[in-house]
Amino acid sequence: MVSSDFSDRPLKTLVLFDVDGTLSPARRVASAEMIELLRELRKKVVIGFVGGSDLVKISEQLAVGGANVVEEFDFAFAENGLTAYRLGKPLESQSFIRHIGEDRYKKLVSFILHYVADLDIPIKRGTFVEFRNGMINVSPIGRNATIQERNEYEAYDKIHGIRATFVNALKEQFPDYGLTYSIGGQISFDVFPHGWDKTYALTRVEHEGFESIHFFGDKTYKGGNDYEIFTDPRTIGHSVSNPEDTMRILKELFFDQ
Ligand code: M1P
């Protein structure tokens, strides 16, 4: 039985979306057309986003026209669902540092910073480690890179595999830490405990009784940060190449009937 909170929706379906590359272009703001389509969709089904970034960044991308992002979506899952809202109200959140412990974290971050210092890549900027509530995000070029620098780094990384090699070094150095490494975006990778990928968000809606859960994402290939939730038996996965693709499939599935 789906909660009476959603009794106004004709379909007992939850539709979850990745953010970057699915609802908005990478690190950019979603289009007004996308937000309008989501508002229409919400009249039919329950909607939510599951982003790897923190809520502040996701809000910048999805709060088109000053809207409050946790109110525009029925479920708002930032940091893969470790920070979560249901109908505008916060759910209990999880913490990376509490899980891993200060001592082990210090060893990890020190290794990362030494590794970045020794990296020979064309340019470096700042913020090489971003400490988040549910994960850390590591960027060889640094998170302060401009959009153009990001694009150039992404192309460089595709050829030289800087992030993949970095991840292998971390796996070798910290085999007993129980960490998952996920290369989801253009310039960085996320580090979090096993199981704290996007499927973590599914554990938060398990008891809601939806008849089906759709998931839309662009990094659905093995190693991408949408892979686990896309292939999870609890979801009907849709792999998209950009936000326009998402809109096209939504219209086919929910509006052309
Ligand atoms: O949502 C995908 C990824 O987006 C950003 O990656 P990048 O800055 O490398 O493009 C990050 O917020 C990352 O955590 C997230 O997984």
mmCIF file with all atom_site columns, N, CA, C and O in Angstrom, residues 49-97:
data_model
loop_
_atom_site.group_PDB
_atom_site.id
_atom_site.type_symbol
_atom_site.label_atom_id
_atom_site.label_alt_id
_atom_site.label_comp_id
_atom_site.label_asym_id
_atom_site.label_entity_id
_atom_site.label_seq_id
_atom_site.pdbx_PDB_ins_code
_atom_site.Cartn_x
_atom_site.Cartn_y
_atom_site.Cartn_z
_atom_site.occupancy
_atom_site.B_iso_or_equiv
_atom_site.pdbx_formal_charge
_atom_site.auth_seq_id
_atom_site.auth_comp_id
_atom_site.auth_asym_id
_atom_site.auth_atom_id
_atom_site.pdbx_PDB_model_num
ATOM 1   N N  . PHE A 1 49 ? 15.113 12.822 -6.945  1.00 0.00 ? 49 PHE A N  1
ATOM 2   C CA . PHE A 1 49 ? 16.440 12.786 -7.554  1.00 0.00 ? 49 PHE A CA 1
ATOM 3   C C  . PHE A 1 49 ? 17.409 12.073 -6.627  1.00 0.00 ? 49 PHE A C  1
ATOM 4   O O  . PHE A 1 49 ? 17.222 12.068 -5.402  1.00 0.00 ? 49 PHE A O  1
ATOM 5   N N  . VAL A 1 50 ? 18.432 11.448 -7.226  1.00 0.00 ? 50 VAL A N  1
ATOM 6   C CA . VAL A 1 50 ? 19.499 10.791 -6.466  1.00 0.00 ? 50 VAL A CA 1
ATOM 7   C C  . VAL A 1 50 ? 20.816 11.280 -7.038  1.00 0.00 ? 50 VAL A C  1
ATOM 8   O O  . VAL A 1 50 ? 21.273 10.797 -8.083  1.00 0.00 ? 50 VAL A O  1
ATOM 9   N N  . GLY A 1 51 ? 21.422 12.269 -6.391  1.00 0.00 ? 51 GLY A N  1
ATOM 10  C CA . GLY A 1 51 ? 22.663 12.847 -6.893  1.00 0.00 ? 51 GLY A CA 1
ATOM 11  C C  . GLY A 1 51 ? 23.854 12.473 -6.032  1.00 0.00 ? 51 GLY A C  1
ATOM 12  O O  . GLY A 1 51 ? 23.702 12.189 -4.839  1.00 0.00 ? 51 GLY A O  1
ATOM 13  N N  . GLY A 1 52 ? 25.027 12.466 -6.645  1.00 0.00 ? 52 GLY A N  1
ATOM 14  C CA . GLY A 1 52 ? 26.250 12.204 -5.885  1.00 0.00 ? 52 GLY A CA 1
ATOM 15  C C  . GLY A 1 52 ? 26.717 13.442 -5.133  1.00 0.00 ? 52 GLY A C  1
ATOM 16  O O  . GLY A 1 52 ? 27.356 13.347 -4.085  1.00 0.00 ? 52 GLY A O  1
ATOM 17  N N  . SER A 1 53 ? 26.395 14.605 -5.657  1.00 0.00 ? 53 SER A N  1
ATOM 18  C CA . SER A 1 53 ? 26.853 15.859 -5.054  1.00 0.00 ? 53 SER A CA 1
ATOM 19  C C  . SER A 1 53 ? 26.095 16.166 -3.769  1.00 0.00 ? 53 SER A C  1
ATOM 20  O O  . SER A 1 53 ? 25.094 15.528 -3.463  1.00 0.00 ? 53 SER A O  1
ATOM 21  N N  . ASP A 1 54 ? 26.566 17.198 -3.046  1.00 0.00 ? 54 ASP A N  1
ATOM 22  C CA . ASP A 1 54 ? 25.838 17.585 -1.835  1.00 0.00 ? 54 ASP A CA 1
ATOM 23  C C  . ASP A 1 54 ? 24.616 18.429 -2.209  1.00 0.00 ? 54 ASP A C  1
ATOM 24  O O  . ASP A 1 54 ? 24.464 18.881 -3.348  1.00 0.00 ? 54 ASP A O  1
ATOM 25  N N  . LEU A 1 55 ? 23.773 18.642 -1.209  1.00 0.00 ? 55 LEU A N  1
ATOM 26  C CA . LEU A 1 55 ? 22.476 19.282 -1.492  1.00 0.00 ? 55 LEU A CA 1
ATOM 27  C C  . LEU A 1 55 ? 22.634 20.722 -1.983  1.00 0.00 ? 55 LEU A C  1
ATOM 28  O O  . LEU A 1 55 ? 21.851 21.185 -2.821  1.00 0.00 ? 55 LEU A O  1
ATOM 29  N N  . VAL A 1 56 ? 23.654 21.413 -1.502  1.00 0.00 ? 56 VAL A N  1
ATOM 30  C CA . VAL A 1 56 ? 23.851 22.808 -1.922  1.00 0.00 ? 56 VAL A CA 1
ATOM 31  C C  . VAL A 1 56 ? 24.075 22.857 -3.431  1.00 0.00 ? 56 VAL A C  1
ATOM 32  O O  . VAL A 1 56 ? 23.448 23.637 -4.154  1.00 0.00 ? 56 VAL A O  1
ATOM 33  N N  . LYS A 1 57 ? 24.965 21.969 -3.906  1.00 0.00 ? 57 LYS A N  1
ATOM 34  C CA . LYS A 1 57 ? 25.290 21.986 -5.340  1.00 0.00 ? 57 LYS A CA 1
ATOM 35  C C  . LYS A 1 57 ? 24.089 21.531 -6.182  1.00 0.00 ? 57 LYS A C  1
ATOM 36  O O  . LYS A 1 57 ? 23.794 22.107 -7.225  1.00 0.00 ? 57 LYS A O  1
ATOM 37  N N  . ILE A 1 58 ? 23.400 20.505 -5.700  1.00 0.00 ? 58 ILE A N  1
ATOM 38  C CA . ILE A 1 58 ? 22.239 20.032 -6.463  1.00 0.00 ? 58 ILE A CA 1
ATOM 39  C C  . ILE A 1 58 ? 21.173 21.130 -6.510  1.00 0.00 ? 58 ILE A C  1
ATOM 40  O O  . ILE A 1 58 ? 20.540 21.353 -7.545  1.00 0.00 ? 58 ILE A O  1
ATOM 41  N N  . SER A 1 59 ? 21.012 21.853 -5.407  1.00 0.00 ? 59 SER A N  1
ATOM 42  C CA . SER A 1 59 ? 20.022 22.941 -5.378  1.00 0.00 ? 59 SER A CA 1
ATOM 43  C C  . SER A 1 59 ? 20.368 23.992 -6.417  1.00 0.00 ? 59 SER A C  1
ATOM 44  O O  . SER A 1 59 ? 19.482 24.515 -7.091  1.00 0.00 ? 59 SER A O  1
ATOM 45  N N  . GLU A 1 60 ? 21.663 24.301 -6.551  1.00 0.00 ? 60 GLU A N  1
ATOM 46  C CA . GLU A 1 60 ? 22.067 25.294 -7.554  1.00 0.00 ? 60 GLU A CA 1
ATOM 47  C C  . GLU A 1 60 ? 21.662 24.845 -8.960  1.00 0.00 ? 60 GLU A C  1
ATOM 48  O O  . GLU A 1 60 ? 21.308 25.642 -9.802  1.00 0.00 ? 60 GLU A O  1
ATOM 49  N N  . GLN A 1 61 ? 21.703 23.522 -9.172  1.00 0.00 ? 61 GLN A N  1
ATOM 50  C CA . GLN A 1 61 ? 21.419 22.997 -10.513 1.00 0.00 ? 61 GLN A CA 1
ATOM 51  C C  . GLN A 1 61 ? 19.923 22.840 -10.812 1.00 0.00 ? 61 GLN A C  1
ATOM 52  O O  . GLN A 1 61 ? 19.501 22.976 -11.942 1.00 0.00 ? 61 GLN A O  1
ATOM 53  N N  . LEU A 1 62 ? 19.158 22.554 -9.753  1.00 0.00 ? 62 LEU A N  1
ATOM 54  C CA . LEU A 1 62 ? 17.748 22.219 -10.013 1.00 0.00 ? 62 LEU A CA 1
ATOM 55  C C  . LEU A 1 62 ? 16.750 23.272 -9.538  1.00 0.00 ? 62 LEU A C  1
ATOM 56  O O  . LEU A 1 62 ? 15.565 23.207 -9.873  1.00 0.00 ? 62 LEU A O  1
ATOM 57  N N  . ALA A 1 63 ? 17.221 24.238 -8.741  1.00 0.00 ? 63 ALA A N  1
ATOM 58  C CA . ALA A 1 63 ? 16.288 25.239 -8.203  1.00 0.00 ? 63 ALA A CA 1
ATOM 59  C C  . ALA A 1 63 ? 16.055 26.340 -9.230  1.00 0.00 ? 63 ALA A C  1
ATOM 60  O O  . ALA A 1 63 ? 16.329 27.513 -8.991  1.00 0.00 ? 63 ALA A O  1
ATOM 61  N N  . VAL A 1 64 ? 15.515 25.945 -10.365 1.00 0.00 ? 64 VAL A N  1
ATOM 62  C CA . VAL A 1 64 ? 15.277 26.909 -11.452 1.00 0.00 ? 64 VAL A CA 1
ATOM 63  C C  . VAL A 1 64 ? 14.200 27.910 -11.020 1.00 0.00 ? 64 VAL A C  1
ATOM 64  O O  . VAL A 1 64 ? 13.177 27.531 -10.463 1.00 0.00 ? 64 VAL A O  1
ATOM 65  N N  . GLY A 1 65 ? 14.485 29.197 -11.240 1.00 0.00 ? 65 GLY A N  1
ATOM 66  C CA . GLY A 1 65 ? 13.513 30.246 -10.883 1.00 0.00 ? 65 GLY A CA 1
ATOM 67  C C  . GLY A 1 65 ? 13.336 30.383 -9.381  1.00 0.00 ? 65 GLY A C  1
ATOM 68  O O  . GLY A 1 65 ? 12.275 30.788 -8.915  1.00 0.00 ? 65 GLY A O  1
ATOM 69  N N  . GLY A 1 66 ? 14.367 30.005 -8.601  1.00 0.00 ? 66 GLY A N  1
ATOM 70  C CA . GLY A 1 66 ? 14.333 30.204 -7.147  1.00 0.00 ? 66 GLY A CA 1
ATOM 71  C C  . GLY A 1 66 ? 13.482 29.182 -6.404  1.00 0.00 ? 66 GLY A C  1
ATOM 72  O O  . GLY A 1 66 ? 13.218 29.330 -5.217  1.00 0.00 ? 66 GLY A O  1
ATOM 73  N N  . ALA A 1 67 ? 13.053 28.110 -7.092  1.00 0.00 ? 67 ALA A N  1
ATOM 74  C CA . ALA A 1 67 ? 12.231 27.086 -6.427  1.00 0.00 ? 67 ALA A CA 1
ATOM 75  C C  . ALA A 1 67 ? 13.048 26.365 -5.343  1.00 0.00 ? 67 ALA A C  1
ATOM 76  O O  . ALA A 1 67 ? 14.266 26.303 -5.431  1.00 0.00 ? 67 ALA A O  1
ATOM 77  N N  . ASN A 1 68 ? 12.360 25.845 -4.334  1.00 0.00 ? 68 ASN A N  1
ATOM 78  C CA . ASN A 1 68 ? 13.035 25.086 -3.277  1.00 0.00 ? 68 ASN A CA 1
ATOM 79  C C  . ASN A 1 68 ? 13.088 23.618 -3.709  1.00 0.00 ? 68 ASN A C  1
ATOM 80  O O  . ASN A 1 68 ? 12.055 22.958 -3.814  1.00 0.00 ? 68 ASN A O  1
ATOM 81  N N  . VAL A 1 69 ? 14.305 23.142 -3.928  1.00 0.00 ? 69 VAL A N  1
ATOM 82  C CA . VAL A 1 69 ? 14.454 21.833 -4.557  1.00 0.00 ? 69 VAL A CA 1
ATOM 83  C C  . VAL A 1 69 ? 13.874 20.683 -3.717  1.00 0.00 ? 69 VAL A C  1
ATOM 84  O O  . VAL A 1 69 ? 13.340 19.723 -4.263  1.00 0.00 ? 69 VAL A O  1
ATOM 85  N N  . VAL A 1 70 ? 13.935 20.793 -2.397  1.00 0.00 ? 70 VAL A N  1
ATOM 86  C CA . VAL A 1 70 ? 13.392 19.689 -1.582  1.00 0.00 ? 70 VAL A CA 1
ATOM 87  C C  . VAL A 1 70 ? 11.863 19.690 -1.598  1.00 0.00 ? 70 VAL A C  1
ATOM 88  O O  . VAL A 1 70 ? 11.229 18.716 -1.184  1.00 0.00 ? 70 VAL A O  1
ATOM 89  N N  . GLU A 1 71 ? 11.284 20.783 -2.067  1.00 0.00 ? 71 GLU A N  1
ATOM 90  C CA . GLU A 1 71 ? 9.816  20.812 -2.188  1.00 0.00 ? 71 GLU A CA 1
ATOM 91  C C  . GLU A 1 71 ? 9.341  20.508 -3.609  1.00 0.00 ? 71 GLU A C  1
ATOM 92  O O  . GLU A 1 71 ? 8.212  20.095 -3.812  1.00 0.00 ? 71 GLU A O  1
ATOM 93  N N  . GLU A 1 72 ? 10.221 20.716 -4.567  1.00 0.00 ? 72 GLU A N  1
ATOM 94  C CA . GLU A 1 72 ? 9.864  20.440 -5.974  1.00 0.00 ? 72 GLU A CA 1
ATOM 95  C C  . GLU A 1 72 ? 9.846  18.934 -6.268  1.00 0.00 ? 72 GLU A C  1
ATOM 96  O O  . GLU A 1 72 ? 9.251  18.490 -7.230  1.00 0.00 ? 72 GLU A O  1
ATOM 97  N N  . PHE A 1 73 ? 10.571 18.164 -5.443  1.00 0.00 ? 73 PHE A N  1
ATOM 98  C CA . PHE A 1 73 ? 10.640 16.707 -5.614  1.00 0.00 ? 73 PHE A CA 1
ATOM 99  C C  . PHE A 1 73 ? 10.062 16.044 -4.362  1.00 0.00 ? 73 PHE A C  1
ATOM 100 O O  . PHE A 1 73 ? 10.260 16.529 -3.256  1.00 0.00 ? 73 PHE A O  1
ATOM 101 N N  . ASP A 1 74 ? 9.383  14.908 -4.531  1.00 0.00 ? 74 ASP A N  1
ATOM 102 C CA . ASP A 1 74 ? 8.846  14.190 -3.372  1.00 0.00 ? 74 ASP A CA 1
ATOM 103 C C  . ASP A 1 74 ? 9.980  13.620 -2.527  1.00 0.00 ? 74 ASP A C  1
ATOM 104 O O  . ASP A 1 74 ? 9.937  13.638 -1.299  1.00 0.00 ? 74 ASP A O  1
ATOM 105 N N  . PHE A 1 75 ? 11.009 13.101 -3.229  1.00 0.00 ? 75 PHE A N  1
ATOM 106 C CA . PHE A 1 75 ? 12.189 12.587 -2.525  1.00 0.00 ? 75 PHE A CA 1
ATOM 107 C C  . PHE A 1 75 ? 13.424 13.308 -3.047  1.00 0.00 ? 75 PHE A C  1
ATOM 108 O O  . PHE A 1 75 ? 13.626 13.390 -4.265  1.00 0.00 ? 75 PHE A O  1
ATOM 109 N N  . ALA A 1 76 ? 14.223 13.839 -2.148  1.00 0.00 ? 76 ALA A N  1
ATOM 110 C CA . ALA A 1 76 ? 15.460 14.518 -2.530  1.00 0.00 ? 76 ALA A CA 1
ATOM 111 C C  . ALA A 1 76 ? 16.601 13.743 -1.876  1.00 0.00 ? 76 ALA A C  1
ATOM 112 O O  . ALA A 1 76 ? 16.695 13.683 -0.646  1.00 0.00 ? 76 ALA A O  1
ATOM 113 N N  . PHE A 1 77 ? 17.424 13.095 -2.709  1.00 0.00 ? 77 PHE A N  1
ATOM 114 C CA . PHE A 1 77 ? 18.529 12.301 -2.186  1.00 0.00 ? 77 PHE A CA 1
ATOM 115 C C  . PHE A 1 77 ? 19.841 12.911 -2.667  1.00 0.00 ? 77 PHE A C  1
ATOM 116 O O  . PHE A 1 77 ? 20.186 12.793 -3.849  1.00 0.00 ? 77 PHE A O  1
ATOM 117 N N  . ALA A 1 78 ? 20.551 13.575 -1.764  1.00 0.00 ? 78 ALA A N  1
ATOM 118 C CA . ALA A 1 78 ? 21.872 14.104 -2.089  1.00 0.00 ? 78 ALA A CA 1
ATOM 119 C C  . ALA A 1 78 ? 22.899 13.123 -1.542  1.00 0.00 ? 78 ALA A C  1
ATOM 120 O O  . ALA A 1 78 ? 22.593 12.321 -0.649  1.00 0.00 ? 78 ALA A O  1
ATOM 121 N N  . GLU A 1 79 ? 24.133 13.194 -2.070  1.00 0.00 ? 79 GLU A N  1
ATOM 122 C CA . GLU A 1 79 ? 25.193 12.277 -1.627  1.00 0.00 ? 79 GLU A CA 1
ATOM 123 C C  . GLU A 1 79 ? 24.669 10.833 -1.614  1.00 0.00 ? 79 GLU A C  1
ATOM 124 O O  . GLU A 1 79 ? 24.792 10.102 -0.617  1.00 0.00 ? 79 GLU A O  1
ATOM 125 N N  . ASN A 1 80 ? 24.049 10.456 -2.731  1.00 0.00 ? 80 ASN A N  1
ATOM 126 C CA . ASN A 1 80 ? 23.540 9.087  -2.933  1.00 0.00 ? 80 ASN A CA 1
ATOM 127 C C  . ASN A 1 80 ? 22.432 8.688  -1.961  1.00 0.00 ? 80 ASN A C  1
ATOM 128 O O  . ASN A 1 80 ? 22.131 7.500  -1.832  1.00 0.00 ? 80 ASN A O  1
ATOM 129 N N  . GLY A 1 81 ? 21.852 9.654  -1.272  1.00 0.00 ? 81 GLY A N  1
ATOM 130 C CA . GLY A 1 81 ? 20.755 9.318  -0.360  1.00 0.00 ? 81 GLY A CA 1
ATOM 131 C C  . GLY A 1 81 ? 21.162 9.361  1.093   1.00 0.00 ? 81 GLY A C  1
ATOM 132 O O  . GLY A 1 81 ? 20.343 9.100  1.981   1.00 0.00 ? 81 GLY A O  1
ATOM 133 N N  . LEU A 1 82 ? 22.423 9.699  1.354   1.00 0.00 ? 82 LEU A N  1
ATOM 134 C CA . LEU A 1 82 ? 22.867 9.796  2.759   1.00 0.00 ? 82 LEU A CA 1
ATOM 135 C C  . LEU A 1 82 ? 22.269 11.047 3.393   1.00 0.00 ? 82 LEU A C  1
ATOM 136 O O  . LEU A 1 82 ? 22.012 11.096 4.597   1.00 0.00 ? 82 LEU A O  1
ATOM 137 N N  . THR A 1 83 ? 22.058 12.058 2.569   1.00 0.00 ? 83 THR A N  1
ATOM 138 C CA . THR A 1 83 ? 21.267 13.216 2.994   1.00 0.00 ? 83 THR A CA 1
ATOM 139 C C  . THR A 1 83 ? 19.949 13.102 2.241   1.00 0.00 ? 83 THR A C  1
ATOM 140 O O  . THR A 1 83 ? 19.940 13.041 1.010   1.00 0.00 ? 83 THR A O  1
ATOM 141 N N  . ALA A 1 84 ? 18.838 13.020 2.982   1.00 0.00 ? 84 ALA A N  1
ATOM 142 C CA . ALA A 1 84 ? 17.581 12.699 2.315   1.00 0.00 ? 84 ALA A CA 1
ATOM 143 C C  . ALA A 1 84 ? 16.417 13.517 2.853   1.00 0.00 ? 84 ALA A C  1
ATOM 144 O O  . ALA A 1 84 ? 16.353 13.833 4.049   1.00 0.00 ? 84 ALA A O  1
ATOM 145 N N  . TYR A 1 85 ? 15.514 13.875 1.946   1.00 0.00 ? 85 TYR A N  1
ATOM 146 C CA . TYR A 1 85 ? 14.286 14.584 2.314   1.00 0.00 ? 85 TYR A CA 1
ATOM 147 C C  . TYR A 1 85 ? 13.108 13.856 1.700   1.00 0.00 ? 85 TYR A C  1
ATOM 148 O O  . TYR A 1 85 ? 13.184 13.370 0.574   1.00 0.00 ? 85 TYR A O  1
ATOM 149 N N  . ARG A 1 86 ? 12.020 13.804 2.459   1.00 0.00 ? 86 ARG A N  1
ATOM 150 C CA . ARG A 1 86 ? 10.757 13.255 1.938   1.00 0.00 ? 86 ARG A CA 1
ATOM 151 C C  . ARG A 1 86 ? 9.709  14.335 2.112   1.00 0.00 ? 86 ARG A C  1
ATOM 152 O O  . ARG A 1 86 ? 9.502  14.818 3.229   1.00 0.00 ? 86 ARG A O  1
ATOM 153 N N  . LEU A 1 87 ? 9.098  14.731 1.029   1.00 0.00 ? 87 LEU A N  1
ATOM 154 C CA . LEU A 1 87 ? 8.090  15.798 1.038   1.00 0.00 ? 87 LEU A CA 1
ATOM 155 C C  . LEU A 1 87 ? 8.573  17.008 1.850   1.00 0.00 ? 87 LEU A C  1
ATOM 156 O O  . LEU A 1 87 ? 7.875  17.515 2.737   1.00 0.00 ? 87 LEU A O  1
ATOM 157 N N  . GLY A 1 88 ? 9.795  17.424 1.563   1.00 0.00 ? 88 GLY A N  1
ATOM 158 C CA . GLY A 1 88 ? 10.347 18.645 2.177   1.00 0.00 ? 88 GLY A CA 1
ATOM 159 C C  . GLY A 1 88 ? 10.884 18.483 3.582   1.00 0.00 ? 88 GLY A C  1
ATOM 160 O O  . GLY A 1 88 ? 11.437 19.420 4.155   1.00 0.00 ? 88 GLY A O  1
ATOM 161 N N  . LYS A 1 89 ? 10.734 17.281 4.155   1.00 0.00 ? 89 LYS A N  1
ATOM 162 C CA . LYS A 1 89 ? 11.197 17.083 5.546   1.00 0.00 ? 89 LYS A CA 1
ATOM 163 C C  . LYS A 1 89 ? 12.432 16.185 5.584   1.00 0.00 ? 89 LYS A C  1
ATOM 164 O O  . LYS A 1 89 ? 12.467 15.154 4.904   1.00 0.00 ? 89 LYS A O  1
ATOM 165 N N  . PRO A 1 90 ? 13.444 16.554 6.400   1.00 0.00 ? 90 PRO A N  1
ATOM 166 C CA . PRO A 1 90 ? 14.670 15.749 6.413   1.00 0.00 ? 90 PRO A CA 1
ATOM 167 C C  . PRO A 1 90 ? 14.477 14.371 7.038   1.00 0.00 ? 90 PRO A C  1
ATOM 168 O O  . PRO A 1 90 ? 13.738 14.216 8.005   1.00 0.00 ? 90 PRO A O  1
ATOM 169 N N  . LEU A 1 91 ? 15.148 13.355 6.462   1.00 0.00 ? 91 LEU A N  1
ATOM 170 C CA . LEU A 1 91 ? 15.207 12.020 7.064   1.00 0.00 ? 91 LEU A CA 1
ATOM 171 C C  . LEU A 1 91 ? 16.565 11.917 7.761   1.00 0.00 ? 91 LEU A C  1
ATOM 172 O O  . LEU A 1 91 ? 17.461 12.733 7.522   1.00 0.00 ? 91 LEU A O  1
ATOM 173 N N  . GLU A 1 92 ? 16.730 10.919 8.577   1.00 0.00 ? 92 GLU A N  1
ATOM 174 C CA . GLU A 1 92 ? 17.984 10.773 9.321   1.00 0.00 ? 92 GLU A CA 1
ATOM 175 C C  . GLU A 1 92 ? 19.171 10.657 8.343   1.00 0.00 ? 92 GLU A C  1
ATOM 176 O O  . GLU A 1 92 ? 19.059 9.992  7.320   1.00 0.00 ? 92 GLU A O  1
ATOM 177 N N  . SER A 1 93 ? 20.291 11.304 8.663   1.00 0.00 ? 93 SER A N  1
ATOM 178 C CA . SER A 1 93 ? 21.414 11.231 7.724   1.00 0.00 ? 93 SER A CA 1
ATOM 179 C C  . SER A 1 93 ? 22.585 10.422 8.284   1.00 0.00 ? 93 SER A C  1
ATOM 180 O O  . SER A 1 93 ? 22.679 10.205 9.482   1.00 0.00 ? 93 SER A O  1
ATOM 181 N N  . GLN A 1 94 ? 23.435 9.951  7.397   1.00 0.00 ? 94 GLN A N  1
ATOM 182 C CA . GLN A 1 94 ? 24.583 9.100  7.737   1.00 0.00 ? 94 GLN A CA 1
ATOM 183 C C  . GLN A 1 94 ? 25.871 9.910  7.579   1.00 0.00 ? 94 GLN A C  1
ATOM 184 O O  . GLN A 1 94 ? 25.888 10.877 6.833   1.00 0.00 ? 94 GLN A O  1
ATOM 185 N N  . SER A 1 95 ? 26.942 9.508  8.234   1.00 0.00 ? 95 SER A N  1
ATOM 186 C CA . SER A 1 95 ? 28.174 10.280 8.108   1.00 0.00 ? 95 SER A CA 1
ATOM 187 C C  . SER A 1 95 ? 29.392 9.402  7.815   1.00 0.00 ? 95 SER A C  1
ATOM 188 O O  . SER A 1 95 ? 29.613 8.377  8.453   1.00 0.00 ? 95 SER A O  1
ATOM 189 N N  . PHE A 1 96 ? 30.157 9.825  6.818   1.00 0.00 ? 96 PHE A N  1
ATOM 190 C CA . PHE A 1 96 ? 31.369 9.120  6.392   1.00 0.00 ? 96 PHE A CA 1
ATOM 191 C C  . PHE A 1 96 ? 32.394 9.067  7.533   1.00 0.00 ? 96 PHE A C  1
ATOM 192 O O  . PHE A 1 96 ? 32.949 8.019  7.840   1.00 0.00 ? 96 PHE A O  1
ATOM 193 N N  . ILE A 1 97 ? 32.617 10.211 8.178   1.00 0.00 ? 97 ILE A N  1
ATOM 194 C CA . ILE A 1 97 ? 33.674 10.277 9.202   1.00 0.00 ? 97 ILE A CA 1
ATOM 195 C C  . ILE A 1 97 ? 33.323 9.413  10.423  1.00 0.00 ? 97 ILE A C  1
ATOM 196 O O  . ILE A 1 97 ? 34.179 8.753  10.990  1.00 0.00 ? 97 ILE A O  1
#
